[in-house]
Amino acid sequence: MNLVMVIEDEEAIATLLTYNLEKEGYKVKVVSNGLNAVSEVEKNKPSVIILDWMLPEISGVEICKLIRSKPEIKTIPVIMLTAKSQEEDKIKGLGAGADDYVTKPFSVPELMARVKTNMRRAPLFEETDKFLQFEDIYMDLVERKVKRGDVYIHLSPTEFRLLKMLVKEPGKVFSREVLLKSVWGENIFVESRTVDVHIRRLRSSLNKHGPDYIRTVRANGYSIDKNKEIESSTDDNID
C-alpha cells in the first residue's frame, strides 16, 4: 500500500488529511514535529510527502531542502501546503525542491488529485521486508513462496499479492476497492467481485492446512485476524 507522509503541526488539518487519504486507499503517517521530519522520511520512505510550510521548529522550505540533499530520499515527491499565496512564495517553495504547491484553504478533491498525480512520479523502492509471518503462515517475498506450517502452498501471483497486503497489516479491514487499486492497479478495469473470487481461492488453498484466518466484514471488505468471527455462511458475499 502506498504511504503518504503528512508533515503538519495543526491537528485539525492533519486529521482531515488522514481521513481523506485513507478513504482514497493510502496508508498515512503523520509527523507533527518538524525536527523529526527528515529522520521519519528516511525511516518510512513514503511515496508522497505533504509538507506544511509554517512549522514552529523548522520551516517546510528547510525540510524540503534537507530531503533533496539526501540521496536515498531526494526523489520522493513533495507537495507544499501553505497559507502563503504570493507568487514569490510559490517560487521559493518550488525552488527549495517542492514538486507541487497547494495554498490554504484548499479543496480536498483537488489535493487528492495532486497526490494521485505525484504518486505516479514516486520512485519504486526496493522491498524492505524479506519475510512476512502471520501465525503459521510464512511468506518469502524474495523467492515468492508461501508456507503454512511445514507445507508449501502454491498461489497465483494475484493471490500472493492479496495475501501480502493482508499479512502486512493484520486486523486491518481492506475494502474491495482498495484491494483492486493496490493489487490490480489504478488503470486496470476489473470488477470488484473479482476480489471475492480470488479471496475464495486464497482461502481454499490456505485452509487445507490450517484454520481460516481471513475475515469477511460485511459491507466493508476483508482482513486477516487470528480472532476472526464467522460473520456469514457465505464468506465472500459482501452486501
JSON list of C-alpha atoms in Angstrom, two decimals:
[
{"chain": "A", "resi": 1, "resn": "MET", "atom": "CA", "xyz": [0.00, 0.00, 0.00]},
{"chain": "A", "resi": 2, "resn": "ASN", "atom": "CA", "xyz": [1.33, 3.46, -0.90]},
{"chain": "A", "resi": 3, "resn": "LEU", "atom": "CA", "xyz": [2.33, 5.57, 2.08]},
{"chain": "A", "resi": 4, "resn": "VAL", "atom": "CA", "xyz": [1.66, 9.31, 2.24]},
{"chain": "A", "resi": 5, "resn": "MET", "atom": "CA", "xyz": [3.54, 11.21, 4.92]},
{"chain": "A", "resi": 6, "resn": "VAL", "atom": "CA", "xyz": [1.78, 14.32, 6.27]},
{"chain": "A", "resi": 7, "resn": "ILE", "atom": "CA", "xyz": [4.18, 16.75, 7.96]},
{"chain": "A", "resi": 8, "resn": "GLU", "atom": "CA", "xyz": [1.73, 19.11, 9.66]},
{"chain": "A", "resi": 9, "resn": "ASP", "atom": "CA", "xyz": [1.52, 20.54, 13.19]},
{"chain": "A", "resi": 10, "resn": "GLU", "atom": "CA", "xyz": [-2.14, 21.62, 13.06]},
{"chain": "A", "resi": 11, "resn": "GLU", "atom": "CA", "xyz": [-4.09, 18.66, 14.40]},
{"chain": "A", "resi": 12, "resn": "ALA", "atom": "CA", "xyz": [-7.36, 19.56, 12.65]},
{"chain": "A", "resi": 13, "resn": "ILE", "atom": "CA", "xyz": [-5.69, 19.70, 9.24]},
{"chain": "A", "resi": 14, "resn": "ALA", "atom": "CA", "xyz": [-3.70, 16.52, 9.89]},
{"chain": "A", "resi": 15, "resn": "THR", "atom": "CA", "xyz": [-6.91, 14.72, 10.87]},
{"chain": "A", "resi": 16, "resn": "LEU", "atom": "CA", "xyz": [-8.74, 16.00, 7.78]},
{"chain": "A", "resi": 17, "resn": "LEU", "atom": "CA", "xyz": [-5.92, 14.88, 5.51]},
{"chain": "A", "resi": 18, "resn": "THR", "atom": "CA", "xyz": [-5.61, 11.50, 7.19]},
{"chain": "A", "resi": 19, "resn": "TYR", "atom": "CA", "xyz": [-9.32, 10.79, 6.83]},
{"chain": "A", "resi": 20, "resn": "ASN", "atom": "CA", "xyz": [-9.43, 11.68, 3.15]},
{"chain": "A", "resi": 21, "resn": "LEU", "atom": "CA", "xyz": [-6.16, 9.97, 2.23]},
{"chain": "A", "resi": 22, "resn": "GLU", "atom": "CA", "xyz": [-7.20, 6.73, 3.95]},
{"chain": "A", "resi": 23, "resn": "LYS", "atom": "CA", "xyz": [-10.54, 6.99, 2.19]},
{"chain": "A", "resi": 24, "resn": "GLU", "atom": "CA", "xyz": [-8.59, 7.02, -1.09]},
{"chain": "A", "resi": 25, "resn": "GLY", "atom": "CA", "xyz": [-6.80, 3.85, -0.03]},
{"chain": "A", "resi": 26, "resn": "TYR", "atom": "CA", "xyz": [-3.46, 5.27, 1.12]},
{"chain": "A", "resi": 27, "resn": "LYS", "atom": "CA", "xyz": [-1.60, 4.46, 4.28]},
{"chain": "A", "resi": 28, "resn": "VAL", "atom": "CA", "xyz": [-0.87, 7.66, 6.23]},
{"chain": "A", "resi": 29, "resn": "LYS", "atom": "CA", "xyz": [1.93, 8.65, 8.58]},
{"chain": "A", "resi": 30, "resn": "VAL", "atom": "CA", "xyz": [1.55, 11.99, 10.38]},
{"chain": "A", "resi": 31, "resn": "VAL", "atom": "CA", "xyz": [4.62, 13.84, 11.68]},
{"chain": "A", "resi": 32, "resn": "SER", "atom": "CA", "xyz": [3.81, 16.89, 13.80]},
{"chain": "A", "resi": 33, "resn": "ASN", "atom": "CA", "xyz": [7.35, 17.79, 14.88]},
{"chain": "A", "resi": 34, "resn": "GLY", "atom": "CA", "xyz": [9.34, 19.31, 12.05]},
{"chain": "A", "resi": 35, "resn": "LEU", "atom": "CA", "xyz": [12.64, 18.49, 13.74]},
{"chain": "A", "resi": 36, "resn": "ASN", "atom": "CA", "xyz": [11.87, 14.78, 13.37]},
{"chain": "A", "resi": 37, "resn": "ALA", "atom": "CA", "xyz": [10.56, 15.06, 9.84]},
{"chain": "A", "resi": 38, "resn": "VAL", "atom": "CA", "xyz": [13.66, 14.15, 7.83]},
{"chain": "A", "resi": 39, "resn": "SER", "atom": "CA", "xyz": [14.55, 11.16, 10.01]},
{"chain": "A", "resi": 40, "resn": "GLU", "atom": "CA", "xyz": [10.95, 9.91, 9.70]},
{"chain": "A", "resi": 41, "resn": "VAL", "atom": "CA", "xyz": [11.13, 10.27, 5.92]},
{"chain": "A", "resi": 42, "resn": "GLU", "atom": "CA", "xyz": [14.39, 8.29, 5.90]},
{"chain": "A", "resi": 43, "resn": "LYS", "atom": "CA", "xyz": [12.87, 5.58, 8.08]},
{"chain": "A", "resi": 44, "resn": "ASN", "atom": "CA", "xyz": [9.49, 5.23, 6.34]},
{"chain": "A", "resi": 45, "resn": "LYS", "atom": "CA", "xyz": [10.36, 6.19, 2.75]},
{"chain": "A", "resi": 46, "resn": "PRO", "atom": "CA", "xyz": [6.85, 7.40, 1.80]},
{"chain": "A", "resi": 47, "resn": "SER", "atom": "CA", "xyz": [5.64, 7.52, -1.79]},
{"chain": "A", "resi": 48, "resn": "VAL", "atom": "CA", "xyz": [4.49, 11.16, -1.43]},
{"chain": "A", "resi": 49, "resn": "ILE", "atom": "CA", "xyz": [5.02, 13.85, 1.22]},
{"chain": "A", "resi": 50, "resn": "ILE", "atom": "CA", "xyz": [2.52, 16.60, 2.07]},
{"chain": "A", "resi": 51, "resn": "LEU", "atom": "CA", "xyz": [4.60, 19.25, 3.80]},
{"chain": "A", "resi": 52, "resn": "ASP", "atom": "CA", "xyz": [3.33, 22.27, 5.71]},
{"chain": "A", "resi": 53, "resn": "TRP", "atom": "CA", "xyz": [5.37, 25.42, 5.15]},
{"chain": "A", "resi": 54, "resn": "MET", "atom": "CA", "xyz": [4.71, 27.04, 8.54]},
{"chain": "A", "resi": 55, "resn": "LEU", "atom": "CA", "xyz": [6.06, 24.62, 11.13]},
{"chain": "A", "resi": 56, "resn": "PRO", "atom": "CA", "xyz": [7.12, 26.03, 14.52]},
{"chain": "A", "resi": 57, "resn": "GLU", "atom": "CA", "xyz": [10.54, 24.37, 14.88]},
{"chain": "A", "resi": 58, "resn": "ILE", "atom": "CA", "xyz": [11.81, 24.48, 11.30]},
{"chain": "A", "resi": 59, "resn": "SER", "atom": "CA", "xyz": [10.17, 25.72, 8.11]},
{"chain": "A", "resi": 60, "resn": "GLY", "atom": "CA", "xyz": [8.84, 23.37, 5.48]},
{"chain": "A", "resi": 61, "resn": "VAL", "atom": "CA", "xyz": [11.19, 25.01, 2.99]},
{"chain": "A", "resi": 62, "resn": "GLU", "atom": "CA", "xyz": [14.22, 23.99, 5.07]},
{"chain": "A", "resi": 63, "resn": "ILE", "atom": "CA", "xyz": [12.85, 20.46, 5.48]},
{"chain": "A", "resi": 64, "resn": "CYS", "atom": "CA", "xyz": [12.35, 20.22, 1.72]},
{"chain": "A", "resi": 65, "resn": "LYS", "atom": "CA", "xyz": [15.95, 21.33, 1.12]},
{"chain": "A", "resi": 66, "resn": "LEU", "atom": "CA", "xyz": [17.21, 18.68, 3.56]},
{"chain": "A", "resi": 67, "resn": "ILE", "atom": "CA", "xyz": [15.16, 15.98, 1.85]},
{"chain": "A", "resi": 68, "resn": "ARG", "atom": "CA", "xyz": [16.58, 16.97, -1.52]},
{"chain": "A", "resi": 69, "resn": "SER", "atom": "CA", "xyz": [20.12, 16.82, -0.14]},
{"chain": "A", "resi": 70, "resn": "LYS", "atom": "CA", "xyz": [19.89, 13.14, 0.85]},
{"chain": "A", "resi": 71, "resn": "PRO", "atom": "CA", "xyz": [20.40, 10.60, -1.96]},
{"chain": "A", "resi": 72, "resn": "GLU", "atom": "CA", "xyz": [18.11, 7.90, -0.55]},
{"chain": "A", "resi": 73, "resn": "ILE", "atom": "CA", "xyz": [15.04, 10.15, -0.27]},
{"chain": "A", "resi": 74, "resn": "LYS", "atom": "CA", "xyz": [15.69, 13.05, -2.63]},
{"chain": "A", "resi": 75, "resn": "THR", "atom": "CA", "xyz": [13.39, 11.75, -5.38]},
{"chain": "A", "resi": 76, "resn": "ILE", "atom": "CA", "xyz": [10.26, 11.48, -3.19]},
{"chain": "A", "resi": 77, "resn": "PRO", "atom": "CA", "xyz": [7.57, 13.88, -4.49]},
{"chain": "A", "resi": 78, "resn": "VAL", "atom": "CA", "xyz": [6.83, 16.75, -2.08]},
{"chain": "A", "resi": 79, "resn": "ILE", "atom": "CA", "xyz": [3.57, 18.74, -2.09]},
{"chain": "A", "resi": 80, "resn": "MET", "atom": "CA", "xyz": [3.99, 22.00, -0.19]},
{"chain": "A", "resi": 81, "resn": "LEU", "atom": "CA", "xyz": [0.89, 23.02, 1.78]},
{"chain": "A", "resi": 82, "resn": "THR", "atom": "CA", "xyz": [0.80, 26.64, 2.89]},
{"chain": "A", "resi": 83, "resn": "ALA", "atom": "CA", "xyz": [-1.22, 29.76, 3.59]},
{"chain": "A", "resi": 84, "resn": "LYS", "atom": "CA", "xyz": [1.34, 31.78, 1.63]},
{"chain": "A", "resi": 85, "resn": "SER", "atom": "CA", "xyz": [-0.21, 32.55, -1.74]},
{"chain": "A", "resi": 86, "resn": "GLN", "atom": "CA", "xyz": [2.08, 35.21, -3.19]},
{"chain": "A", "resi": 87, "resn": "GLU", "atom": "CA", "xyz": [3.88, 34.37, -6.41]},
{"chain": "A", "resi": 88, "resn": "GLU", "atom": "CA", "xyz": [7.29, 34.86, -4.82]},
{"chain": "A", "resi": 89, "resn": "ASP", "atom": "CA", "xyz": [6.39, 32.41, -2.06]},
{"chain": "A", "resi": 90, "resn": "LYS", "atom": "CA", "xyz": [5.39, 29.81, -4.64]},
{"chain": "A", "resi": 91, "resn": "ILE", "atom": "CA", "xyz": [8.69, 30.33, -6.45]},
{"chain": "A", "resi": 92, "resn": "LYS", "atom": "CA", "xyz": [10.57, 29.97, -3.16]},
{"chain": "A", "resi": 93, "resn": "GLY", "atom": "CA", "xyz": [8.78, 26.73, -2.30]},
{"chain": "A", "resi": 94, "resn": "LEU", "atom": "CA", "xyz": [9.33, 25.23, -5.73]},
{"chain": "A", "resi": 95, "resn": "GLY", "atom": "CA", "xyz": [12.89, 26.50, -5.70]},
{"chain": "A", "resi": 96, "resn": "ALA", "atom": "CA", "xyz": [13.52, 24.55, -2.49]},
{"chain": "A", "resi": 97, "resn": "GLY", "atom": "CA", "xyz": [12.63, 21.39, -4.37]},
{"chain": "A", "resi": 98, "resn": "ALA", "atom": "CA", "xyz": [8.87, 21.02, -3.89]},
{"chain": "A", "resi": 99, "resn": "ASP", "atom": "CA", "xyz": [7.11, 19.21, -6.73]},
{"chain": "A", "resi": 100, "resn": "ASP", "atom": "CA", "xyz": [3.74, 20.87, -6.16]},
{"chain": "A", "resi": 101, "resn": "TYR", "atom": "CA", "xyz": [2.24, 23.76, -4.21]},
{"chain": "A", "resi": 102, "resn": "VAL", "atom": "CA", "xyz": [-1.25, 23.98, -2.66]},
{"chain": "A", "resi": 103, "resn": "THR", "atom": "CA", "xyz": [-2.49, 27.01, -0.74]},
{"chain": "A", "resi": 104, "resn": "LYS", "atom": "CA", "xyz": [-4.77, 27.06, 2.32]},
{"chain": "A", "resi": 105, "resn": "PRO", "atom": "CA", "xyz": [-7.73, 26.96, 2.44]},
{"chain": "A", "resi": 106, "resn": "PHE", "atom": "CA", "xyz": [-7.54, 24.10, -0.02]},
{"chain": "A", "resi": 107, "resn": "SER", "atom": "CA", "xyz": [-10.02, 21.96, -1.89]},
{"chain": "A", "resi": 108, "resn": "VAL", "atom": "CA", "xyz": [-9.82, 18.39, -0.61]},
{"chain": "A", "resi": 109, "resn": "PRO", "atom": "CA", "xyz": [-10.71, 16.82, -4.00]},
{"chain": "A", "resi": 110, "resn": "GLU", "atom": "CA", "xyz": [-8.04, 18.95, -5.68]},
{"chain": "A", "resi": 111, "resn": "LEU", "atom": "CA", "xyz": [-5.41, 17.97, -3.12]},
{"chain": "A", "resi": 112, "resn": "MET", "atom": "CA", "xyz": [-6.32, 14.28, -3.51]},
{"chain": "A", "resi": 113, "resn": "ALA", "atom": "CA", "xyz": [-5.92, 14.69, -7.27]},
{"chain": "A", "resi": 114, "resn": "ARG", "atom": "CA", "xyz": [-2.48, 16.26, -6.73]},
{"chain": "A", "resi": 115, "resn": "VAL", "atom": "CA", "xyz": [-1.47, 13.36, -4.50]},
{"chain": "A", "resi": 116, "resn": "LYS", "atom": "CA", "xyz": [-2.59, 10.88, -7.14]},
{"chain": "A", "resi": 117, "resn": "THR", "atom": "CA", "xyz": [-0.68, 12.71, -9.86]},
{"chain": "A", "resi": 118, "resn": "ASN", "atom": "CA", "xyz": [2.50, 12.87, -7.80]},
{"chain": "A", "resi": 119, "resn": "MET", "atom": "CA", "xyz": [2.09, 9.25, -6.75]},
{"chain": "A", "resi": 120, "resn": "ARG", "atom": "CA", "xyz": [2.67, 8.28, -10.38]},
{"chain": "A", "resi": 121, "resn": "ARG", "atom": "CA", "xyz": [6.05, 10.00, -10.20]},
{"chain": "A", "resi": 122, "resn": "ALA", "atom": "CA", "xyz": [7.04, 8.24, -6.98]},
{"chain": "A", "resi": 123, "resn": "PRO", "atom": "CA", "xyz": [10.15, 6.07, -7.18]},
{"chain": "A", "resi": 124, "resn": "LEU", "atom": "CA", "xyz": [9.81, 2.34, -6.78]},
{"chain": "A", "resi": 125, "resn": "PHE", "atom": "CA", "xyz": [11.62, 1.47, -3.57]},
{"chain": "A", "resi": 126, "resn": "GLU", "atom": "CA", "xyz": [13.13, -1.95, -3.08]},
{"chain": "A", "resi": 127, "resn": "GLU", "atom": "CA", "xyz": [11.04, -4.21, -0.90]},
{"chain": "A", "resi": 128, "resn": "THR", "atom": "CA", "xyz": [12.40, -3.74, 2.63]},
{"chain": "A", "resi": 129, "resn": "ASP", "atom": "CA", "xyz": [10.68, -6.81, 4.06]},
{"chain": "A", "resi": 130, "resn": "LYS", "atom": "CA", "xyz": [12.14, -10.15, 3.01]},
{"chain": "A", "resi": 131, "resn": "PHE", "atom": "CA", "xyz": [9.78, -12.33, 5.03]},
{"chain": "A", "resi": 132, "resn": "LEU", "atom": "CA", "xyz": [6.30, -11.90, 6.48]},
{"chain": "A", "resi": 133, "resn": "GLN", "atom": "CA", "xyz": [4.60, -14.12, 9.03]},
{"chain": "A", "resi": 134, "resn": "PHE", "atom": "CA", "xyz": [1.11, -14.39, 10.46]},
{"chain": "A", "resi": 135, "resn": "GLU", "atom": "CA", "xyz": [0.60, -17.26, 12.90]},
{"chain": "A", "resi": 136, "resn": "ASP", "atom": "CA", "xyz": [1.69, -20.38, 10.95]},
{"chain": "A", "resi": 137, "resn": "ILE", "atom": "CA", "xyz": [1.64, -18.65, 7.55]},
{"chain": "A", "resi": 138, "resn": "TYR", "atom": "CA", "xyz": [5.12, -17.72, 6.24]},
{"chain": "A", "resi": 139, "resn": "MET", "atom": "CA", "xyz": [5.76, -15.59, 3.15]},
{"chain": "A", "resi": 140, "resn": "ASP", "atom": "CA", "xyz": [9.16, -15.40, 1.46]},
{"chain": "A", "resi": 141, "resn": "LEU", "atom": "CA", "xyz": [8.93, -12.15, -0.52]},
{"chain": "A", "resi": 142, "resn": "VAL", "atom": "CA", "xyz": [12.23, -12.74, -2.31]},
{"chain": "A", "resi": 143, "resn": "GLU", "atom": "CA", "xyz": [11.52, -16.27, -3.54]},
{"chain": "A", "resi": 144, "resn": "ARG", "atom": "CA", "xyz": [7.77, -15.52, -3.63]},
{"chain": "A", "resi": 145, "resn": "LYS", "atom": "CA", "xyz": [6.90, -18.69, -1.75]},
{"chain": "A", "resi": 146, "resn": "VAL", "atom": "CA", "xyz": [4.20, -19.33, 0.84]},
{"chain": "A", "resi": 147, "resn": "LYS", "atom": "CA", "xyz": [4.43, -21.97, 3.53]},
{"chain": "A", "resi": 148, "resn": "ARG", "atom": "CA", "xyz": [1.81, -22.99, 6.09]},
{"chain": "A", "resi": 149, "resn": "GLY", "atom": "CA", "xyz": [3.35, -25.00, 8.86]},
{"chain": "A", "resi": 150, "resn": "ASP", "atom": "CA", "xyz": [5.65, -27.42, 7.03]},
{"chain": "A", "resi": 151, "resn": "VAL", "atom": "CA", "xyz": [3.72, -27.36, 3.75]},
{"chain": "A", "resi": 152, "resn": "TYR", "atom": "CA", "xyz": [4.47, -25.13, 0.78]},
{"chain": "A", "resi": 153, "resn": "ILE", "atom": "CA", "xyz": [1.34, -23.72, -0.84]},
{"chain": "A", "resi": 154, "resn": "HIS", "atom": "CA", "xyz": [1.02, -22.75, -4.49]},
{"chain": "A", "resi": 155, "resn": "LEU", "atom": "CA", "xyz": [-0.64, -19.36, -5.02]},
{"chain": "A", "resi": 156, "resn": "SER", "atom": "CA", "xyz": [-1.17, -17.40, -8.19]},
{"chain": "A", "resi": 157, "resn": "PRO", "atom": "CA", "xyz": [0.64, -14.02, -8.41]},
{"chain": "A", "resi": 158, "resn": "THR", "atom": "CA", "xyz": [-2.63, -12.21, -7.66]},
{"chain": "A", "resi": 159, "resn": "GLU", "atom": "CA", "xyz": [-3.40, -14.39, -4.65]},
{"chain": "A", "resi": 160, "resn": "PHE", "atom": "CA", "xyz": [0.17, -13.84, -3.42]},
{"chain": "A", "resi": 161, "resn": "ARG", "atom": "CA", "xyz": [-0.25, -10.06, -3.62]},
{"chain": "A", "resi": 162, "resn": "LEU", "atom": "CA", "xyz": [-3.61, -10.22, -1.84]},
{"chain": "A", "resi": 163, "resn": "LEU", "atom": "CA", "xyz": [-2.17, -12.32, 0.98]},
{"chain": "A", "resi": 164, "resn": "LYS", "atom": "CA", "xyz": [0.83, -10.00, 1.25]},
{"chain": "A", "resi": 165, "resn": "MET", "atom": "CA", "xyz": [-1.46, -6.97, 1.75]},
{"chain": "A", "resi": 166, "resn": "LEU", "atom": "CA", "xyz": [-3.47, -8.73, 4.43]},
{"chain": "A", "resi": 167, "resn": "VAL", "atom": "CA", "xyz": [-0.48, -10.18, 6.29]},
{"chain": "A", "resi": 168, "resn": "LYS", "atom": "CA", "xyz": [1.38, -6.86, 6.31]},
{"chain": "A", "resi": 169, "resn": "GLU", "atom": "CA", "xyz": [-1.39, -5.28, 8.37]},
{"chain": "A", "resi": 170, "resn": "PRO", "atom": "CA", "xyz": [-3.21, -7.96, 10.42]},
{"chain": "A", "resi": 171, "resn": "GLY", "atom": "CA", "xyz": [-6.62, -6.87, 11.72]},
{"chain": "A", "resi": 172, "resn": "LYS", "atom": "CA", "xyz": [-6.96, -4.02, 9.23]},
{"chain": "A", "resi": 173, "resn": "VAL", "atom": "CA", "xyz": [-10.05, -4.22, 7.02]},
{"chain": "A", "resi": 174, "resn": "PHE", "atom": "CA", "xyz": [-9.35, -3.57, 3.34]},
{"chain": "A", "resi": 175, "resn": "SER", "atom": "CA", "xyz": [-12.29, -2.65, 1.12]},
{"chain": "A", "resi": 176, "resn": "ARG", "atom": "CA", "xyz": [-12.60, -4.36, -2.23]},
{"chain": "A", "resi": 177, "resn": "GLU", "atom": "CA", "xyz": [-11.92, -1.02, -3.92]},
{"chain": "A", "resi": 178, "resn": "VAL", "atom": "CA", "xyz": [-8.63, -0.59, -2.03]},
{"chain": "A", "resi": 179, "resn": "LEU", "atom": "CA", "xyz": [-7.60, -4.15, -2.84]},
{"chain": "A", "resi": 180, "resn": "LEU", "atom": "CA", "xyz": [-8.42, -3.61, -6.50]},
{"chain": "A", "resi": 181, "resn": "LYS", "atom": "CA", "xyz": [-6.31, -0.45, -6.72]},
{"chain": "A", "resi": 182, "resn": "SER", "atom": "CA", "xyz": [-3.38, -1.93, -4.82]},
{"chain": "A", "resi": 183, "resn": "VAL", "atom": "CA", "xyz": [-3.29, -5.43, -6.31]},
{"chain": "A", "resi": 184, "resn": "TRP", "atom": "CA", "xyz": [-4.59, -4.92, -9.84]},
{"chain": "A", "resi": 185, "resn": "GLY", "atom": "CA", "xyz": [-3.58, -1.27, -10.37]},
{"chain": "A", "resi": 186, "resn": "GLU", "atom": "CA", "xyz": [-5.28, 2.08, -10.90]},
{"chain": "A", "resi": 187, "resn": "ASN", "atom": "CA", "xyz": [-5.73, 1.86, -14.67]},
{"chain": "A", "resi": 188, "resn": "ILE", "atom": "CA", "xyz": [-6.91, -1.75, -14.96]},
{"chain": "A", "resi": 189, "resn": "PHE", "atom": "CA", "xyz": [-10.66, -2.29, -15.34]},
{"chain": "A", "resi": 190, "resn": "VAL", "atom": "CA", "xyz": [-11.62, -5.17, -13.07]},
{"chain": "A", "resi": 191, "resn": "GLU", "atom": "CA", "xyz": [-14.99, -5.67, -11.43]},
{"chain": "A", "resi": 192, "resn": "SER", "atom": "CA", "xyz": [-14.93, -5.51, -7.64]},
{"chain": "A", "resi": 193, "resn": "ARG", "atom": "CA", "xyz": [-16.42, -9.00, -7.38]},
{"chain": "A", "resi": 194, "resn": "THR", "atom": "CA", "xyz": [-13.17, -10.31, -8.86]},
{"chain": "A", "resi": 195, "resn": "VAL", "atom": "CA", "xyz": [-11.65, -9.71, -5.42]},
{"chain": "A", "resi": 196, "resn": "ASP", "atom": "CA", "xyz": [-14.22, -12.08, -3.90]},
{"chain": "A", "resi": 197, "resn": "VAL", "atom": "CA", "xyz": [-13.26, -14.82, -6.36]},
{"chain": "A", "resi": 198, "resn": "HIS", "atom": "CA", "xyz": [-9.55, -14.53, -5.57]},
{"chain": "A", "resi": 199, "resn": "ILE", "atom": "CA", "xyz": [-10.17, -14.37, -1.82]},
{"chain": "A", "resi": 200, "resn": "ARG", "atom": "CA", "xyz": [-12.23, -17.54, -2.10]},
{"chain": "A", "resi": 201, "resn": "ARG", "atom": "CA", "xyz": [-9.38, -19.28, -3.95]},
{"chain": "A", "resi": 202, "resn": "LEU", "atom": "CA", "xyz": [-6.86, -17.96, -1.43]},
{"chain": "A", "resi": 203, "resn": "ARG", "atom": "CA", "xyz": [-8.97, -19.30, 1.44]},
{"chain": "A", "resi": 204, "resn": "SER", "atom": "CA", "xyz": [-9.31, -22.67, -0.26]},
{"chain": "A", "resi": 205, "resn": "SER", "atom": "CA", "xyz": [-5.54, -23.02, -0.68]},
{"chain": "A", "resi": 206, "resn": "LEU", "atom": "CA", "xyz": [-4.67, -21.89, 2.85]},
{"chain": "A", "resi": 207, "resn": "ASN", "atom": "CA", "xyz": [-7.44, -23.67, 4.73]},
{"chain": "A", "resi": 208, "resn": "LYS", "atom": "CA", "xyz": [-6.42, -27.14, 3.55]},
{"chain": "A", "resi": 209, "resn": "HIS", "atom": "CA", "xyz": [-3.56, -26.92, 6.05]},
{"chain": "A", "resi": 210, "resn": "GLY", "atom": "CA", "xyz": [-4.93, -24.88, 8.96]},
{"chain": "A", "resi": 211, "resn": "PRO", "atom": "CA", "xyz": [-7.74, -22.71, 10.36]},
{"chain": "A", "resi": 212, "resn": "ASP", "atom": "CA", "xyz": [-9.35, -19.90, 8.39]},
{"chain": "A", "resi": 213, "resn": "TYR", "atom": "CA", "xyz": [-7.91, -16.53, 9.46]},
{"chain": "A", "resi": 214, "resn": "ILE", "atom": "CA", "xyz": [-9.34, -14.44, 6.60]},
{"chain": "A", "resi": 215, "resn": "ARG", "atom": "CA", "xyz": [-12.27, -12.47, 7.93]},
{"chain": "A", "resi": 216, "resn": "THR", "atom": "CA", "xyz": [-15.15, -11.18, 5.82]},
{"chain": "A", "resi": 217, "resn": "VAL", "atom": "CA", "xyz": [-16.52, -7.90, 7.14]},
{"chain": "A", "resi": 218, "resn": "ARG", "atom": "CA", "xyz": [-19.96, -7.45, 5.64]},
{"chain": "A", "resi": 219, "resn": "ALA", "atom": "CA", "xyz": [-20.35, -4.24, 3.64]},
{"chain": "A", "resi": 220, "resn": "ASN", "atom": "CA", "xyz": [-16.69, -3.38, 4.26]},
{"chain": "A", "resi": 221, "resn": "GLY", "atom": "CA", "xyz": [-14.17, -5.89, 2.97]},
{"chain": "A", "resi": 222, "resn": "TYR", "atom": "CA", "xyz": [-11.57, -8.36, 4.18]},
{"chain": "A", "resi": 223, "resn": "SER", "atom": "CA", "xyz": [-8.87, -8.69, 6.82]},
{"chain": "A", "resi": 224, "resn": "ILE", "atom": "CA", "xyz": [-6.68, -11.38, 8.31]},
{"chain": "A", "resi": 225, "resn": "ASP", "atom": "CA", "xyz": [-7.26, -11.89, 12.01]},
{"chain": "A", "resi": 226, "resn": "LYS", "atom": "CA", "xyz": [-6.43, -14.66, 14.49]},
{"chain": "A", "resi": 227, "resn": "ASN", "atom": "CA", "xyz": [-9.64, -13.98, 16.41]},
{"chain": "A", "resi": 228, "resn": "LYS", "atom": "CA", "xyz": [-11.90, -13.81, 13.36]},
{"chain": "A", "resi": 229, "resn": "GLU", "atom": "CA", "xyz": [-15.59, -14.41, 13.80]},
{"chain": "A", "resi": 230, "resn": "ILE", "atom": "CA", "xyz": [-17.59, -16.09, 11.06]},
{"chain": "A", "resi": 231, "resn": "GLU", "atom": "CA", "xyz": [-19.95, -13.32, 10.08]},
{"chain": "A", "resi": 232, "resn": "SER", "atom": "CA", "xyz": [-21.87, -15.15, 7.39]},
{"chain": "A", "resi": 233, "resn": "SER", "atom": "CA", "xyz": [-22.21, -18.62, 5.98]},
{"chain": "A", "resi": 234, "resn": "THR", "atom": "CA", "xyz": [-21.29, -17.31, 2.52]},
{"chain": "A", "resi": 235, "resn": "ASP", "atom": "CA", "xyz": [-17.91, -15.78, 3.29]},
{"chain": "A", "resi": 236, "resn": "ASP", "atom": "CA", "xyz": [-17.44, -13.88, 0.07]},
{"chain": "A", "resi": 237, "resn": "ASN", "atom": "CA", "xyz": [-20.84, -12.20, -0.19]},
{"chain": "A", "resi": 238, "resn": "ILE", "atom": "CA", "xyz": [-20.36, -8.59, 0.88]},
{"chain": "A", "resi": 239, "resn": "ASP", "atom": "CA", "xyz": [-23.58, -6.68, 0.56]}
]
